[in-house]
mmCIF file of C-alpha atoms in Angstrom:
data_model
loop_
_atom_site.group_PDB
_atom_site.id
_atom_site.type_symbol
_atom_site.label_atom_id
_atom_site.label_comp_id
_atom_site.label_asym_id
_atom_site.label_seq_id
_atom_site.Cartn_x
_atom_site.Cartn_y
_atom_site.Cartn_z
ATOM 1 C CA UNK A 1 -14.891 -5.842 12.864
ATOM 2 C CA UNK A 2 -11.465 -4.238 12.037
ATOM 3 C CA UNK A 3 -10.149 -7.883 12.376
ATOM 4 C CA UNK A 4 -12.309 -9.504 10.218
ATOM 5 C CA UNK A 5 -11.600 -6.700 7.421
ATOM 6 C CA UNK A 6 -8.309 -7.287 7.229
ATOM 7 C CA UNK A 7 -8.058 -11.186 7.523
ATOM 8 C CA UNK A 8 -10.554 -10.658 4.696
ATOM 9 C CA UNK A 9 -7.452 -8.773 2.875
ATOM 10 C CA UNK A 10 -5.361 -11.204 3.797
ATOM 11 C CA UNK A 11 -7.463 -13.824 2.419
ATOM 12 C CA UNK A 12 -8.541 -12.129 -1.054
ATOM 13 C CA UNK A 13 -12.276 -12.042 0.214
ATOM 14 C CA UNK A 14 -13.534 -9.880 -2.363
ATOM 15 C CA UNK A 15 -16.968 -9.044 -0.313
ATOM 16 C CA UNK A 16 -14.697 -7.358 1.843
ATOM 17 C CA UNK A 17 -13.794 -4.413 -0.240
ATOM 18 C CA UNK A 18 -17.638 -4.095 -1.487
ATOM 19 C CA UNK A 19 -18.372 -3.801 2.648
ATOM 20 C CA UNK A 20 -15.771 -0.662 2.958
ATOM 21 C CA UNK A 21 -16.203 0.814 -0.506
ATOM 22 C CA UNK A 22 -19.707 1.738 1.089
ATOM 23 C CA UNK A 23 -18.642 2.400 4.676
ATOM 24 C CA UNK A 24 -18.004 5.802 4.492
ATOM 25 C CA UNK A 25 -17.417 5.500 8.579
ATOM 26 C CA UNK A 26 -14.260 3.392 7.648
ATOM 27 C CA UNK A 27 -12.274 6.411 5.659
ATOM 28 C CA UNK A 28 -10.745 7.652 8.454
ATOM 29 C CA UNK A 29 -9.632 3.751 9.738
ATOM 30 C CA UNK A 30 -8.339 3.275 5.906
ATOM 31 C CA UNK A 31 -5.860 6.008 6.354
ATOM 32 C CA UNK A 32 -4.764 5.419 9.807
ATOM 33 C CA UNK A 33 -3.866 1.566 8.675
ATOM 34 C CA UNK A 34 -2.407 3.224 5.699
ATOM 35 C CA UNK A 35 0.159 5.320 8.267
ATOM 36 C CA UNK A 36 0.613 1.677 10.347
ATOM 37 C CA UNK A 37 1.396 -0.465 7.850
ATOM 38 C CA UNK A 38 3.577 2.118 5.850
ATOM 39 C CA UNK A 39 5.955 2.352 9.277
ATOM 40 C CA UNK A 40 6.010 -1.243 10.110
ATOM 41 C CA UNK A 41 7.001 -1.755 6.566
ATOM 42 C CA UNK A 42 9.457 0.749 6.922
ATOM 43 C CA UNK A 43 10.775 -0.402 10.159
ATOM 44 C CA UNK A 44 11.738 -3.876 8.593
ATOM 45 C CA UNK A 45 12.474 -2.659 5.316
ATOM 46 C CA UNK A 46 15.064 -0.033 6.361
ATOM 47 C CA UNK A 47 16.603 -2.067 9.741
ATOM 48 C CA UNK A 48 19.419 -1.287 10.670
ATOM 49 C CA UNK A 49 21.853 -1.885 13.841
ATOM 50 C CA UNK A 50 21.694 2.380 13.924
ATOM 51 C CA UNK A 51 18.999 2.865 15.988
ATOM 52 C CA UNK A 52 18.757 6.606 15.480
ATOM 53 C CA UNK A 53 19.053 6.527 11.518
ATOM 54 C CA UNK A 54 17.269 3.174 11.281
ATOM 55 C CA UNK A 55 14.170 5.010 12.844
ATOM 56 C CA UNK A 56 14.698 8.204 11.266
ATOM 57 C CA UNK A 57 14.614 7.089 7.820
ATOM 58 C CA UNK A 58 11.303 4.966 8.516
ATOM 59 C CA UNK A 59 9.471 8.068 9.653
ATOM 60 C CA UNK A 60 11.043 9.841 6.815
ATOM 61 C CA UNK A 61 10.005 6.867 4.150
ATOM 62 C CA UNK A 62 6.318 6.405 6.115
ATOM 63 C CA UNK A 63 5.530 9.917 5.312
ATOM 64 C CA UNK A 64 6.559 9.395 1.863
ATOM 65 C CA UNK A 65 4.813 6.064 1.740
ATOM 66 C CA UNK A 66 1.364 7.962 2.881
ATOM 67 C CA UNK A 67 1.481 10.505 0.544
ATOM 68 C CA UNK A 68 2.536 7.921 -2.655
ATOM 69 C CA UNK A 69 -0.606 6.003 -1.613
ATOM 70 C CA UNK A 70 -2.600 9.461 -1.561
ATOM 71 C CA UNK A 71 -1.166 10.235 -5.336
ATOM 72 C CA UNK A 72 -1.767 7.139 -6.375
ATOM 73 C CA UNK A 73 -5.398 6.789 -5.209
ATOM 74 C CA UNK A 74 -5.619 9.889 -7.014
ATOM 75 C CA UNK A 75 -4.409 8.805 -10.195
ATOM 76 C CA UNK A 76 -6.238 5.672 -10.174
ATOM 77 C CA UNK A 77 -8.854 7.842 -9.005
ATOM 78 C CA UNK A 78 -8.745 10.368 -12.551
ATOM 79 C CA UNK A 79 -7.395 7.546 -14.741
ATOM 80 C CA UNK A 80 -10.547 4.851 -13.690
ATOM 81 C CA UNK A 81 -12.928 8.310 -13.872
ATOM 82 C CA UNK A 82 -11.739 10.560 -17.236
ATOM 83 C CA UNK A 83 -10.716 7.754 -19.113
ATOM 84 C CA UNK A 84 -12.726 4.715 -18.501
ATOM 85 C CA UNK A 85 -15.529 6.624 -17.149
ATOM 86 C CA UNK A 86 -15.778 4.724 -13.742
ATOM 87 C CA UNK A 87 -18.210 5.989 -10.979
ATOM 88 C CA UNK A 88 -15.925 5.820 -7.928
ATOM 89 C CA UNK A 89 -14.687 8.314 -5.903
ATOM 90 C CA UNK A 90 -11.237 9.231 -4.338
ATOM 91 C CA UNK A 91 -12.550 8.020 -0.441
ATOM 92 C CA UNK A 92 -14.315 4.848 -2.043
ATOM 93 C CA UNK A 93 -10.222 3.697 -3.585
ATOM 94 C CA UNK A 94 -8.993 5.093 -0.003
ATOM 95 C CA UNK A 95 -11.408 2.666 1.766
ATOM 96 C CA UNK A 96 -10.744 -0.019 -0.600
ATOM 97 C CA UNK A 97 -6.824 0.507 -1.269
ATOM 98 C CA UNK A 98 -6.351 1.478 2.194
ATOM 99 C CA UNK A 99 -7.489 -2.259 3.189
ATOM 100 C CA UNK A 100 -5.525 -3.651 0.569
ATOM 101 C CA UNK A 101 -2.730 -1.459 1.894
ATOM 102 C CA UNK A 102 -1.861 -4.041 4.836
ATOM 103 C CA UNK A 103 0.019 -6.883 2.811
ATOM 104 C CA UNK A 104 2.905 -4.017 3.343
ATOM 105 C CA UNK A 105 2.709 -4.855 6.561
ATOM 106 C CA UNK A 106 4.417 -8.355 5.633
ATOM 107 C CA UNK A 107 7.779 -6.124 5.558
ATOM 108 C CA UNK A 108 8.278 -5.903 9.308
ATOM 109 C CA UNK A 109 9.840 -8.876 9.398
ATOM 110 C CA UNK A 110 12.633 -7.380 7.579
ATOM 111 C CA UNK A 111 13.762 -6.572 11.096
ATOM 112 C CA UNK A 112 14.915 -10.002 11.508
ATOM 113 C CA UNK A 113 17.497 -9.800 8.683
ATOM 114 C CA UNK A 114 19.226 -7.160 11.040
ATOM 115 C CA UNK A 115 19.436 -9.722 13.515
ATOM 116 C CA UNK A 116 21.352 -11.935 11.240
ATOM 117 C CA UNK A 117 22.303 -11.836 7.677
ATOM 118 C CA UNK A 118 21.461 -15.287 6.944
ATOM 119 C CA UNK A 119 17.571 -14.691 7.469
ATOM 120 C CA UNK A 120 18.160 -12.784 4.450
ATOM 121 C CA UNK A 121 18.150 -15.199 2.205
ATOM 122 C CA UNK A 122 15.157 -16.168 4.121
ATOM 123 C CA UNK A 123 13.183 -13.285 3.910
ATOM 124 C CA UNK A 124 13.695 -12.184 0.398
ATOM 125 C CA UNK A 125 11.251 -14.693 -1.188
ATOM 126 C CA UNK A 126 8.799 -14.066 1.182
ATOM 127 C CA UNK A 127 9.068 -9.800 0.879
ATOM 128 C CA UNK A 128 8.189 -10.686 -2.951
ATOM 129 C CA UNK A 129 5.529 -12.883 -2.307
ATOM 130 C CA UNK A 130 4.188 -9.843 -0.137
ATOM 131 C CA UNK A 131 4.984 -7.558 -2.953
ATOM 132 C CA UNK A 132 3.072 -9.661 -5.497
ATOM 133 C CA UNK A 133 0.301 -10.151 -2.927
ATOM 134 C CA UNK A 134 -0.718 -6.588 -1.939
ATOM 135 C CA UNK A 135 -0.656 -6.223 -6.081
ATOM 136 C CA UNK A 136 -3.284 -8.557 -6.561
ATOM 137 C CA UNK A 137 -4.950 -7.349 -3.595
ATOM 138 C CA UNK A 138 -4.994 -4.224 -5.072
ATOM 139 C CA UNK A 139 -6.333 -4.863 -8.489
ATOM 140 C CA UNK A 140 -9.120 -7.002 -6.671
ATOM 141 C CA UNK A 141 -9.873 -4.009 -4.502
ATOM 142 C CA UNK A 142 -9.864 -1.017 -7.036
ATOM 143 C CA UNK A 143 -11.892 -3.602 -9.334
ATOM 144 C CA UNK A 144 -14.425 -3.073 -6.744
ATOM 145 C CA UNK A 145 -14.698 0.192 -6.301
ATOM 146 C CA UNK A 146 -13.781 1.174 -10.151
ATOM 147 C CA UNK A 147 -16.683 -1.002 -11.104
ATOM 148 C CA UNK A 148 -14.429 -1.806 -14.383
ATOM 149 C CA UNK A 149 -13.173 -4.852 -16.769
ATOM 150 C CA UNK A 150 -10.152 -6.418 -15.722
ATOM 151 C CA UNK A 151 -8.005 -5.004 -18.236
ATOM 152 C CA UNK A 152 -8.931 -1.709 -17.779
ATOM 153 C CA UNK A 153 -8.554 -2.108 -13.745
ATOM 154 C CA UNK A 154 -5.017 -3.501 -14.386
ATOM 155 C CA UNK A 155 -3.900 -0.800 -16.307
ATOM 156 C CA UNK A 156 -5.662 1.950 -13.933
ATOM 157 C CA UNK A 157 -3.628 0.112 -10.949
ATOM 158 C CA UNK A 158 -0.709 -0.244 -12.693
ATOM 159 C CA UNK A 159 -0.254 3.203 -13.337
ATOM 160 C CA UNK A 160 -1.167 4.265 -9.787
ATOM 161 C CA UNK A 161 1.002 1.954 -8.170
ATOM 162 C CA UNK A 162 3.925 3.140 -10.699
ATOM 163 C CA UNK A 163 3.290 6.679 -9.184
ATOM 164 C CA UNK A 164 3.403 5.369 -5.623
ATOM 165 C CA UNK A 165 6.909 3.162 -6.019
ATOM 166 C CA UNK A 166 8.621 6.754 -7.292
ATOM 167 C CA UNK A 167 7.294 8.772 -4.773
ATOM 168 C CA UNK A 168 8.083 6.057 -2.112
ATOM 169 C CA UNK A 169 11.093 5.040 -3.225
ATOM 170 C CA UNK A 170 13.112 7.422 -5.793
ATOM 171 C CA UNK A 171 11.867 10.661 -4.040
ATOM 172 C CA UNK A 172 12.173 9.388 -0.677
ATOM 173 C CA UNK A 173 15.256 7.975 -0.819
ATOM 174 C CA UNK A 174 16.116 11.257 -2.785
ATOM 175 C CA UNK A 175 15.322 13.130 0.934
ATOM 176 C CA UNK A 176 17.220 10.657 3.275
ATOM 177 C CA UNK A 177 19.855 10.997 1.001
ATOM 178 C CA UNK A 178 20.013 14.789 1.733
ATOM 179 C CA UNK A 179 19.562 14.526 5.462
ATOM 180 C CA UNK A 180 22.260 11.558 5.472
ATOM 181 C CA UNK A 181 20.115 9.042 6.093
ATOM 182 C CA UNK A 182 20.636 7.598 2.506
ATOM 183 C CA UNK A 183 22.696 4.867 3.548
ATOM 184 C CA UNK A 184 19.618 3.210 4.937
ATOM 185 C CA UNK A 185 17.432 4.120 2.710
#
């Protein structure tokens, strides 16, 4: 079942997000895929040929990943509710987002570049495809649960994922930086 959710997500089968906006059994899956993907993403995003600050910055960056995707399910959660007037609630974008969440998982394959620099070149067109990808994923997935019009879902997203790249990546390269682990990050 798990399986099929996520090749769903991988595929841009919007039925998919309907199925776990209403499974409330699948809140607690949504956030432990949330905490996978966020580390694998880190792992290749952040590899490094220092195993011990290589590992210790994605644990740092995974728990800063988690919580930027909790913030931002929030604010799409208040934006899509006080301003548009959206019935949704913050587990039904968890469920939803969550699923959408695993295009991040794209990023382990940043691991190869630390195998050789040349891959590199390789792998940057295809971390932006991923990039662009879990984007669209995510406006078709809050559009389910936020029950909105497109424009009003893209601007909802836009400012919830805008909240999750500072946290992830200006505040938690903020902390690596201050336990020395910037030069990772």
């Amino acid at each position: 079942m798990l399986v099929n959710r996520i090749i769903g997500a991988f595929t841009f089968r919007k039925g998919v997000y309907a199925e776990v906006e209403q499974d409330t059994t699948f809140t607690t899956t949504a956030w432990i895929l949330v905490a996978v993907v966020a580390f694998l993403n880190q792992l290749g995003t952040n590899a490094s040929r220092d195993l011990s600050n290589w590992l210790g910055s994605a644990v740092v960056l995974t728990i800063f990943s988690a919580i930027g995707f909790a913030v931002a399910a929030l604010v799409i959660n208040w934006v899509g509710r006080a301003v548009f007037h959206a019935d949704v609630n913050f587990n039904e974008l968890v469920r939803t987002l969550g699923l959408a969440y695993v295009w991040n998982a794209v990023g382990v394959f940043g691991i190869l570049a630390a195998i050789s620099e040349a891959l590199s070149c390789v792998l940057a067109p295809v971390m932006i495809i991923a990039v662009i990808a879990m984007i669209v994923a995510w406006f078709i997935a809050a559009k389910e649960a936020l029950d909105l019009e497109w424009l009003q879902t893209i601007v909802t997203v836009f400012l919830g994922w805008l909240v999750l790249v500072v946290i992830s990546i200006v505040i938690g390269g903020l902390v690596l930086g201050l336990f020395g682990l910037g030069a990772v990050a």
